[in-house]
Short mmCIF file of N, CA and C in Angstrom, two decimals:
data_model
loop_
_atom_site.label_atom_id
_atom_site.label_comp_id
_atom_site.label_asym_id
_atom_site.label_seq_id
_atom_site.Cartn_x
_atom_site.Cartn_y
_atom_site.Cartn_z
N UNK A 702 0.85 -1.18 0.00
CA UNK A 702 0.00 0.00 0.00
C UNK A 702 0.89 1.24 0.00
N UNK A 703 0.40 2.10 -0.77
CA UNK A 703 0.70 3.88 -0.68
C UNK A 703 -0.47 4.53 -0.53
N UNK A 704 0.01 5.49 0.48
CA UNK A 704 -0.44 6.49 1.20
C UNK A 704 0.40 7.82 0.86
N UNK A 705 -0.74 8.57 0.94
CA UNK A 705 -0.36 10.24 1.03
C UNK A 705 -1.10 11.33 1.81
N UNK A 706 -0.60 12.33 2.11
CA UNK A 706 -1.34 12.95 3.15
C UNK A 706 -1.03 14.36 2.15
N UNK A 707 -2.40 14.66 1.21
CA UNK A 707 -1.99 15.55 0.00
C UNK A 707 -2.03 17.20 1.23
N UNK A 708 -3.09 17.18 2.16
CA UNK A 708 -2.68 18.33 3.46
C UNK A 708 -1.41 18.84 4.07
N UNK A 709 -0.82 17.60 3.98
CA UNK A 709 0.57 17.67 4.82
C UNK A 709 1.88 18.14 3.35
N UNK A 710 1.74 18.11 2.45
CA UNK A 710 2.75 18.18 1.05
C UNK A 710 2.92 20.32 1.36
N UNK A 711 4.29 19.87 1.24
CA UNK A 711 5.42 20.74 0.89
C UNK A 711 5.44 21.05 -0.70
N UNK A 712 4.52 21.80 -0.94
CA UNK A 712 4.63 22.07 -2.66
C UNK A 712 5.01 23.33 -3.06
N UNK A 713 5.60 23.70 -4.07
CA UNK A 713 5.60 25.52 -4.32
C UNK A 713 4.39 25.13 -5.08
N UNK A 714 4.10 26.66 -5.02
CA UNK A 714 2.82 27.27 -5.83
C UNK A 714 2.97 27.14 -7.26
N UNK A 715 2.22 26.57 -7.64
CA UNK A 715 1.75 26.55 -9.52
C UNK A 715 2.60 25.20 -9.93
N UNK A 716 3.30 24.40 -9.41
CA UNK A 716 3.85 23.89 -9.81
C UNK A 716 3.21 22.23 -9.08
N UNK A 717 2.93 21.55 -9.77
CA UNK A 717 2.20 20.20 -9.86
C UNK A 717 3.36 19.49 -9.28
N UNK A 718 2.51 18.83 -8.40
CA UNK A 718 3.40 17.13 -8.01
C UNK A 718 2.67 16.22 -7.97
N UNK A 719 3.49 15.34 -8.47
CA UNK A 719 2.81 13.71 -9.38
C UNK A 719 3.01 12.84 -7.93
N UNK A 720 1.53 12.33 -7.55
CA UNK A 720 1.86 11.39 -6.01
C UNK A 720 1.95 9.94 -6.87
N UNK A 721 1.60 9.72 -7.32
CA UNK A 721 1.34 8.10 -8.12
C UNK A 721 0.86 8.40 -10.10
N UNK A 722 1.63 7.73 -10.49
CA UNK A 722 1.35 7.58 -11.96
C UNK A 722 1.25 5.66 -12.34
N UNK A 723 0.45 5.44 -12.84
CA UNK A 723 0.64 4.30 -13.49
C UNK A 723 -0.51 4.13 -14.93
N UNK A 724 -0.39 2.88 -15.52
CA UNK A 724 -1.40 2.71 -16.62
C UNK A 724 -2.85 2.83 -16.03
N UNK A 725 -3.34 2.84 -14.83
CA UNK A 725 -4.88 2.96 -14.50
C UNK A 725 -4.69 4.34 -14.13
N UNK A 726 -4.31 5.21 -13.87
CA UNK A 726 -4.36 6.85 -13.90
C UNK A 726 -2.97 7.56 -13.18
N UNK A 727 -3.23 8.85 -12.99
CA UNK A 727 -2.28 9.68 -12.63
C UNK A 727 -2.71 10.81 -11.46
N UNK A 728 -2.07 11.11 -10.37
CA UNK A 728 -2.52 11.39 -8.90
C UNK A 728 -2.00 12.52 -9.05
N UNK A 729 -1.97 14.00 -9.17
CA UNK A 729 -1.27 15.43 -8.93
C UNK A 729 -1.70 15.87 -7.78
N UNK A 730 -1.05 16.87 -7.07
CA UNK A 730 -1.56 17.60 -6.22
C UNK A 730 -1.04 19.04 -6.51
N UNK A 731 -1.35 20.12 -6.46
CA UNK A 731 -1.00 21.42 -6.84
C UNK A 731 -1.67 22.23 -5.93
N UNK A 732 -0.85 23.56 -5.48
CA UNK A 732 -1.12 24.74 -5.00
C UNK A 732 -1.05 25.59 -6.28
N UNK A 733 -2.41 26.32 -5.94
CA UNK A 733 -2.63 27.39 -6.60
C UNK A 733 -3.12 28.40 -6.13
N UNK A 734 -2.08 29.58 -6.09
CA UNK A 734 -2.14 30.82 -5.34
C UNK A 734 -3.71 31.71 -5.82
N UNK A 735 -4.01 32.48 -4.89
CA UNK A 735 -5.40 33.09 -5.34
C UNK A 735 -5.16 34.25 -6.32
N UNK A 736 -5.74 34.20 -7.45
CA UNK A 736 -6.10 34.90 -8.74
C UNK A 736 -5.45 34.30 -9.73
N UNK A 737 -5.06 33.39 -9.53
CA UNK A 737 -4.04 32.20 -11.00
C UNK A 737 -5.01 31.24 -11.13
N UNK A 738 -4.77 30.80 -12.18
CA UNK A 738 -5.46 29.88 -12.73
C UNK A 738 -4.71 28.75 -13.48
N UNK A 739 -5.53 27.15 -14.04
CA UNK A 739 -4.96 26.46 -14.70
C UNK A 739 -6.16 27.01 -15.60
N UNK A 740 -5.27 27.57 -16.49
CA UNK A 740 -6.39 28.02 -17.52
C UNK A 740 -6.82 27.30 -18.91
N UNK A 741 -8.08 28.10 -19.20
CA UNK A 741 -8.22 26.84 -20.65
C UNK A 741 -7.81 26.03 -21.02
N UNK A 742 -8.23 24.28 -20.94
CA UNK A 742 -6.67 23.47 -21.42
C UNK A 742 -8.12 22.40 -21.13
N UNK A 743 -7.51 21.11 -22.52
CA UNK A 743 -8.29 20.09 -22.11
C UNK A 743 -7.36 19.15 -21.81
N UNK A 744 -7.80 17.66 -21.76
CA UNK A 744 -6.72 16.61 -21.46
C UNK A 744 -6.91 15.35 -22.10
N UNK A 745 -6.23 14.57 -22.37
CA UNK A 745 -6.93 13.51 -23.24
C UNK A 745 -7.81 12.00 -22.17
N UNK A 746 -7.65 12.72 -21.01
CA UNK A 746 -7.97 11.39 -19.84
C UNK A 746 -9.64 12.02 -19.04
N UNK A 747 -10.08 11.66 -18.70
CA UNK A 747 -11.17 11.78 -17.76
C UNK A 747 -10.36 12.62 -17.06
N UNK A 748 -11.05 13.49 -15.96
CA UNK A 748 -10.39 14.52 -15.24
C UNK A 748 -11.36 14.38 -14.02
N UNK A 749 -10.69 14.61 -13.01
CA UNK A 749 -11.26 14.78 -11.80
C UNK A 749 -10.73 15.83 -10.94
N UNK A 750 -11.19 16.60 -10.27
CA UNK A 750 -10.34 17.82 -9.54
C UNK A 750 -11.29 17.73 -8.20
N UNK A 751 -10.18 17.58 -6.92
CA UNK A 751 -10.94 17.55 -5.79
C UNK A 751 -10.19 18.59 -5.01
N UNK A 752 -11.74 19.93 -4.56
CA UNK A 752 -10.50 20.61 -3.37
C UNK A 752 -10.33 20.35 -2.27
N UNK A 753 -8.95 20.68 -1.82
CA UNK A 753 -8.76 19.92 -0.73
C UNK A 753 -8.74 21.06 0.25
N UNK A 754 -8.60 22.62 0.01
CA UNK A 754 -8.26 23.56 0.50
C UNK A 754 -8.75 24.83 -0.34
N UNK A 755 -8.81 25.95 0.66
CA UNK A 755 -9.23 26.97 -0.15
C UNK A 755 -10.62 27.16 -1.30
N UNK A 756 -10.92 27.94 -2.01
CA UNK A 756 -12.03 28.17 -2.80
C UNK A 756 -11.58 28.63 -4.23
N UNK A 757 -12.05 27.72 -5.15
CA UNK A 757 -11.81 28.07 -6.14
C UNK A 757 -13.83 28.05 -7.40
N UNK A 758 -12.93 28.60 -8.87
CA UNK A 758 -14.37 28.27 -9.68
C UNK A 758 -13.96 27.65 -10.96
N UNK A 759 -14.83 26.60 -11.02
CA UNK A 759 -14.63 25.55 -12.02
C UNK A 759 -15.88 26.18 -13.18
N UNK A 760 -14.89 26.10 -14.62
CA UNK A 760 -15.87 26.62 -15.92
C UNK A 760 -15.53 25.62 -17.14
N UNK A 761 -16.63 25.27 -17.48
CA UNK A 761 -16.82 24.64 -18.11
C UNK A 761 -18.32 24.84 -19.37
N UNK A 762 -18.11 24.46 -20.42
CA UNK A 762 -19.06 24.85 -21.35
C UNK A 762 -20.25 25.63 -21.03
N UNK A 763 -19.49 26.64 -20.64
CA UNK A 763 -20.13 28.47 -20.08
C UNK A 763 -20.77 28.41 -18.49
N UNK A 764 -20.79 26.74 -18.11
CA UNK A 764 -21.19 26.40 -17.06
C UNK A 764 -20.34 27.03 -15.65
N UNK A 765 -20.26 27.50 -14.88
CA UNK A 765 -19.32 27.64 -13.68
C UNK A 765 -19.88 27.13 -12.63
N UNK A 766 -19.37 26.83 -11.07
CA UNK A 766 -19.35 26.25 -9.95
C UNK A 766 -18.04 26.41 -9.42
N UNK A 767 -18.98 27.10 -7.96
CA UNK A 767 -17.21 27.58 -7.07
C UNK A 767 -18.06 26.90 -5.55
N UNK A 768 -16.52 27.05 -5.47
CA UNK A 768 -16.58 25.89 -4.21
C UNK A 768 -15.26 25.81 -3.52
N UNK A 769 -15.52 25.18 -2.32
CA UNK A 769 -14.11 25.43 -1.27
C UNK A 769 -14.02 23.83 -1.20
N UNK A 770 -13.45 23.59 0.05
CA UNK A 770 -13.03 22.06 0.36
C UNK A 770 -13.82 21.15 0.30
N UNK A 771 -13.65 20.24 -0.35
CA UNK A 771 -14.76 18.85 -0.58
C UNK A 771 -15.35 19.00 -1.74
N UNK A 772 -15.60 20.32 -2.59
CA UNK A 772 -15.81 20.17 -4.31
C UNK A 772 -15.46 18.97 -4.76
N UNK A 773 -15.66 18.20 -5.66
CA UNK A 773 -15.69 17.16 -6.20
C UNK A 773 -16.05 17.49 -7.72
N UNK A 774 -15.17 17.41 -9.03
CA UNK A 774 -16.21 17.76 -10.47
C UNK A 774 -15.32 16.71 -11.03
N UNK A 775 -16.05 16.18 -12.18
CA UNK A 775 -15.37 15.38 -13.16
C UNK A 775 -15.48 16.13 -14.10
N UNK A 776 -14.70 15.63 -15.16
CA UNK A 776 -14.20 16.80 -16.68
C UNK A 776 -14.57 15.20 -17.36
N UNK A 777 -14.72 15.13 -18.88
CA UNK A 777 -14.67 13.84 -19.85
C UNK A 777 -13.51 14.34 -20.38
N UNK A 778 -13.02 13.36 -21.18
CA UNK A 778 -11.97 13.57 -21.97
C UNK A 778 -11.63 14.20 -23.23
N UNK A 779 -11.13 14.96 -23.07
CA UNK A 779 -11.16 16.20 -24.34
C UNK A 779 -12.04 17.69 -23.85
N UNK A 780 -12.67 17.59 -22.95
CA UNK A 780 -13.62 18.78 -22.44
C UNK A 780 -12.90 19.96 -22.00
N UNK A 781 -12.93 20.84 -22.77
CA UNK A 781 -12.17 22.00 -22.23
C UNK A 781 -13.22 22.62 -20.57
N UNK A 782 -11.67 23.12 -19.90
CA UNK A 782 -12.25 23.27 -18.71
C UNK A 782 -11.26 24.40 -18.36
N UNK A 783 -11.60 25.47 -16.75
CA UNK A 783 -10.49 26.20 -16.30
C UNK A 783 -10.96 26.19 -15.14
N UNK A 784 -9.55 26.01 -14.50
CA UNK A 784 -9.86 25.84 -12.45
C UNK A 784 -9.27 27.63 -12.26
N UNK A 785 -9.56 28.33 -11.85
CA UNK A 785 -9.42 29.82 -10.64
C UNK A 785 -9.62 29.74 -9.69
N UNK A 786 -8.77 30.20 -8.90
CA UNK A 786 -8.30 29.68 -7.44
C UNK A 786 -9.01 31.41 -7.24
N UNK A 787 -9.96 31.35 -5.95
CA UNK A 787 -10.58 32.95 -5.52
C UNK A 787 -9.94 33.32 -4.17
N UNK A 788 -8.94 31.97 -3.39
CA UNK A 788 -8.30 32.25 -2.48
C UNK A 788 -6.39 31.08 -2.97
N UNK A 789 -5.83 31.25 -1.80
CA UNK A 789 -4.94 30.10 -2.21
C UNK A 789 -5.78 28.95 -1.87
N UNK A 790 -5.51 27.61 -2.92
CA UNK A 790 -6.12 27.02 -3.01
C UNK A 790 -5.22 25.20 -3.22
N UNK A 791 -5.25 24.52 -2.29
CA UNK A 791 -4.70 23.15 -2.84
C UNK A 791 -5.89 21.80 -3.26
N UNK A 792 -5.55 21.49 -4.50
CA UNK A 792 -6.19 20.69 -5.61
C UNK A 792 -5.54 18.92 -5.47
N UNK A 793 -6.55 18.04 -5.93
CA UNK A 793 -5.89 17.10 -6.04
C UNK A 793 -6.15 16.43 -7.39
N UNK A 794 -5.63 15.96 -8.50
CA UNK A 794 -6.31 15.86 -9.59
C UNK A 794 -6.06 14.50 -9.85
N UNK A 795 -6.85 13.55 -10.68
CA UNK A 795 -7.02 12.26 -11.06
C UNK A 795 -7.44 12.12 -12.71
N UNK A 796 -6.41 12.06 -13.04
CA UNK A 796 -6.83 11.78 -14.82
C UNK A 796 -6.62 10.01 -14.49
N UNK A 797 -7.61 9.55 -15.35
CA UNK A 797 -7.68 7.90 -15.87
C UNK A 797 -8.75 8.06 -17.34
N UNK A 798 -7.74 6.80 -18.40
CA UNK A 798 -6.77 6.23 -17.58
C UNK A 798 -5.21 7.03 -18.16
N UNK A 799 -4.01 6.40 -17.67
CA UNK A 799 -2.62 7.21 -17.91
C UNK A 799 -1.90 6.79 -18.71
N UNK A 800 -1.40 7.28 -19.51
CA UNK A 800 -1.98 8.37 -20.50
C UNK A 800 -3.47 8.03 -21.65
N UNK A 801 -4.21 8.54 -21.41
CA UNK A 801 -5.50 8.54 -22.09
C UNK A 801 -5.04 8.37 -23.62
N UNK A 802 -5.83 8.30 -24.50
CA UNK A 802 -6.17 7.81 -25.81
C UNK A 802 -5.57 8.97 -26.54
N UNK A 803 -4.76 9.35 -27.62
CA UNK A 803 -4.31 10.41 -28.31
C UNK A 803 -3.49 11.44 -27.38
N UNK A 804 -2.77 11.10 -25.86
CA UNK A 804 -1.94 11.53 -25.45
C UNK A 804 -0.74 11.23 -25.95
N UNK A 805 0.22 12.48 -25.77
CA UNK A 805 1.80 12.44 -26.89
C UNK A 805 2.49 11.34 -26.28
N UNK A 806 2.25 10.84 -25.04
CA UNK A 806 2.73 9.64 -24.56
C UNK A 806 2.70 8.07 -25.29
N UNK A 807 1.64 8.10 -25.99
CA UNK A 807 1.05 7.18 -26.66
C UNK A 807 1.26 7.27 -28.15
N UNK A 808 1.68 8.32 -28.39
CA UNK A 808 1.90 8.30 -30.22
C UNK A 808 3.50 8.13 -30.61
N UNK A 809 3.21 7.47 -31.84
CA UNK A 809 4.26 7.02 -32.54
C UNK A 809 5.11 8.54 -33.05
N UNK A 810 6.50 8.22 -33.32
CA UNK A 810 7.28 9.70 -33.88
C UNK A 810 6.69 10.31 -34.65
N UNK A 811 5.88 9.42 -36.05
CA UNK A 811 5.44 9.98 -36.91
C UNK A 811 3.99 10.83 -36.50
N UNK A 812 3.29 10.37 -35.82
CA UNK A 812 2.24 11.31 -34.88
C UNK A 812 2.46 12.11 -34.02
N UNK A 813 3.70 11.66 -33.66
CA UNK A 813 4.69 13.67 -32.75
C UNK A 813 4.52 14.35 -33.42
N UNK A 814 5.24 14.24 -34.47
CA UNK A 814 5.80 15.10 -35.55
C UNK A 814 4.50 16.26 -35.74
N UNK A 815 3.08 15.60 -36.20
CA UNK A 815 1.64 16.27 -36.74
C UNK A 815 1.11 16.24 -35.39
N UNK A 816 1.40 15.94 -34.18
CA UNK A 816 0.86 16.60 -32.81
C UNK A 816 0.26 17.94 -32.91
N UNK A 817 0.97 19.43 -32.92
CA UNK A 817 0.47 20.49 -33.14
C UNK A 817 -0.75 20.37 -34.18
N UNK A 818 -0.37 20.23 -35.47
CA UNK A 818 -1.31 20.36 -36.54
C UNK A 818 -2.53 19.71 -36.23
N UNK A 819 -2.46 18.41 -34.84
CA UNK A 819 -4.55 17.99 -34.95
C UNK A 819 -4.42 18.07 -33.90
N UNK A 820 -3.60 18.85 -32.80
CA UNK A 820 -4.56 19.78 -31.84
C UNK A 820 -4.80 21.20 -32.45
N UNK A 821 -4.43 21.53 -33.46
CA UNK A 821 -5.08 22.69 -34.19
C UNK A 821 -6.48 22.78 -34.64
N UNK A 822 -6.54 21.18 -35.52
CA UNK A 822 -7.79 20.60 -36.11
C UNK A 822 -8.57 20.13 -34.50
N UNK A 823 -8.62 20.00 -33.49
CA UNK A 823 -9.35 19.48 -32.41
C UNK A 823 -9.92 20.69 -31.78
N UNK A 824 -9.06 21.99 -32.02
CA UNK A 824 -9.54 22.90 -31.14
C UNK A 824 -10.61 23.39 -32.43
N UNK A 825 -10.53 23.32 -33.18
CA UNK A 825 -11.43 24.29 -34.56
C UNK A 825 -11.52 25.28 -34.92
#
């Protein structure tokens, strides 16, 4: 067994730490100082964002919801989303599975290469 105590983590601000990665998903925890954001950005995995601290507002297809500790939202995969932190704020995030379907993790050189060009074609 692993354990983490994402309360007790020594993190700088804005900068993500990976508690567990494997092929069934990927564990982050991040501080995010109040008025920053992880802004606009989708992901190729299911998304989950739980707060663990502080108040932030989750937006999503014009939809928003703010919320402090114990928020709970899932994202689908590919869903553009943006977390804003309205105080400092610590996050715990769960993408599955790791790396999701059309992540650069998963593509061949020759699909590196045209990476940019069909997230160009994905965004529209």
């Amino acid at each position: 067994m692993r354990a983490w105590r994402p309360d007790a983590l020594e993190a700088e601000p804005s900068r993500p730490q990976i508690l567990s990665s494997g092929d069934a998903g990927r564990a982050i925890a991040i501080d995010l100082p109040a008025g920053e954001a992880l802004q606009e950005h989708q992901v190729h995995e299911r998304a989950w964002v739980v707060v663990l601290a502080g108040e932030v507002e989750l937006e999503a297809d014009g939809e928003t919801v703010a919320g402090g500790a114990g928020l709970f939202a899932e994202f689908e995969p590919g869903e553009r989303h943006e977390v804003r932190a309205r105080s400092d704020a610590r996050l715990l995030l769960l993408l599955t599975p790791w790396p999701g379907d059309g992540h650069p993790g998963t593509m061949t050189l020759d699909d590196k290469s045209h990476a940019r060009d069909l997230a160009r074609q994905r965004a529209g």
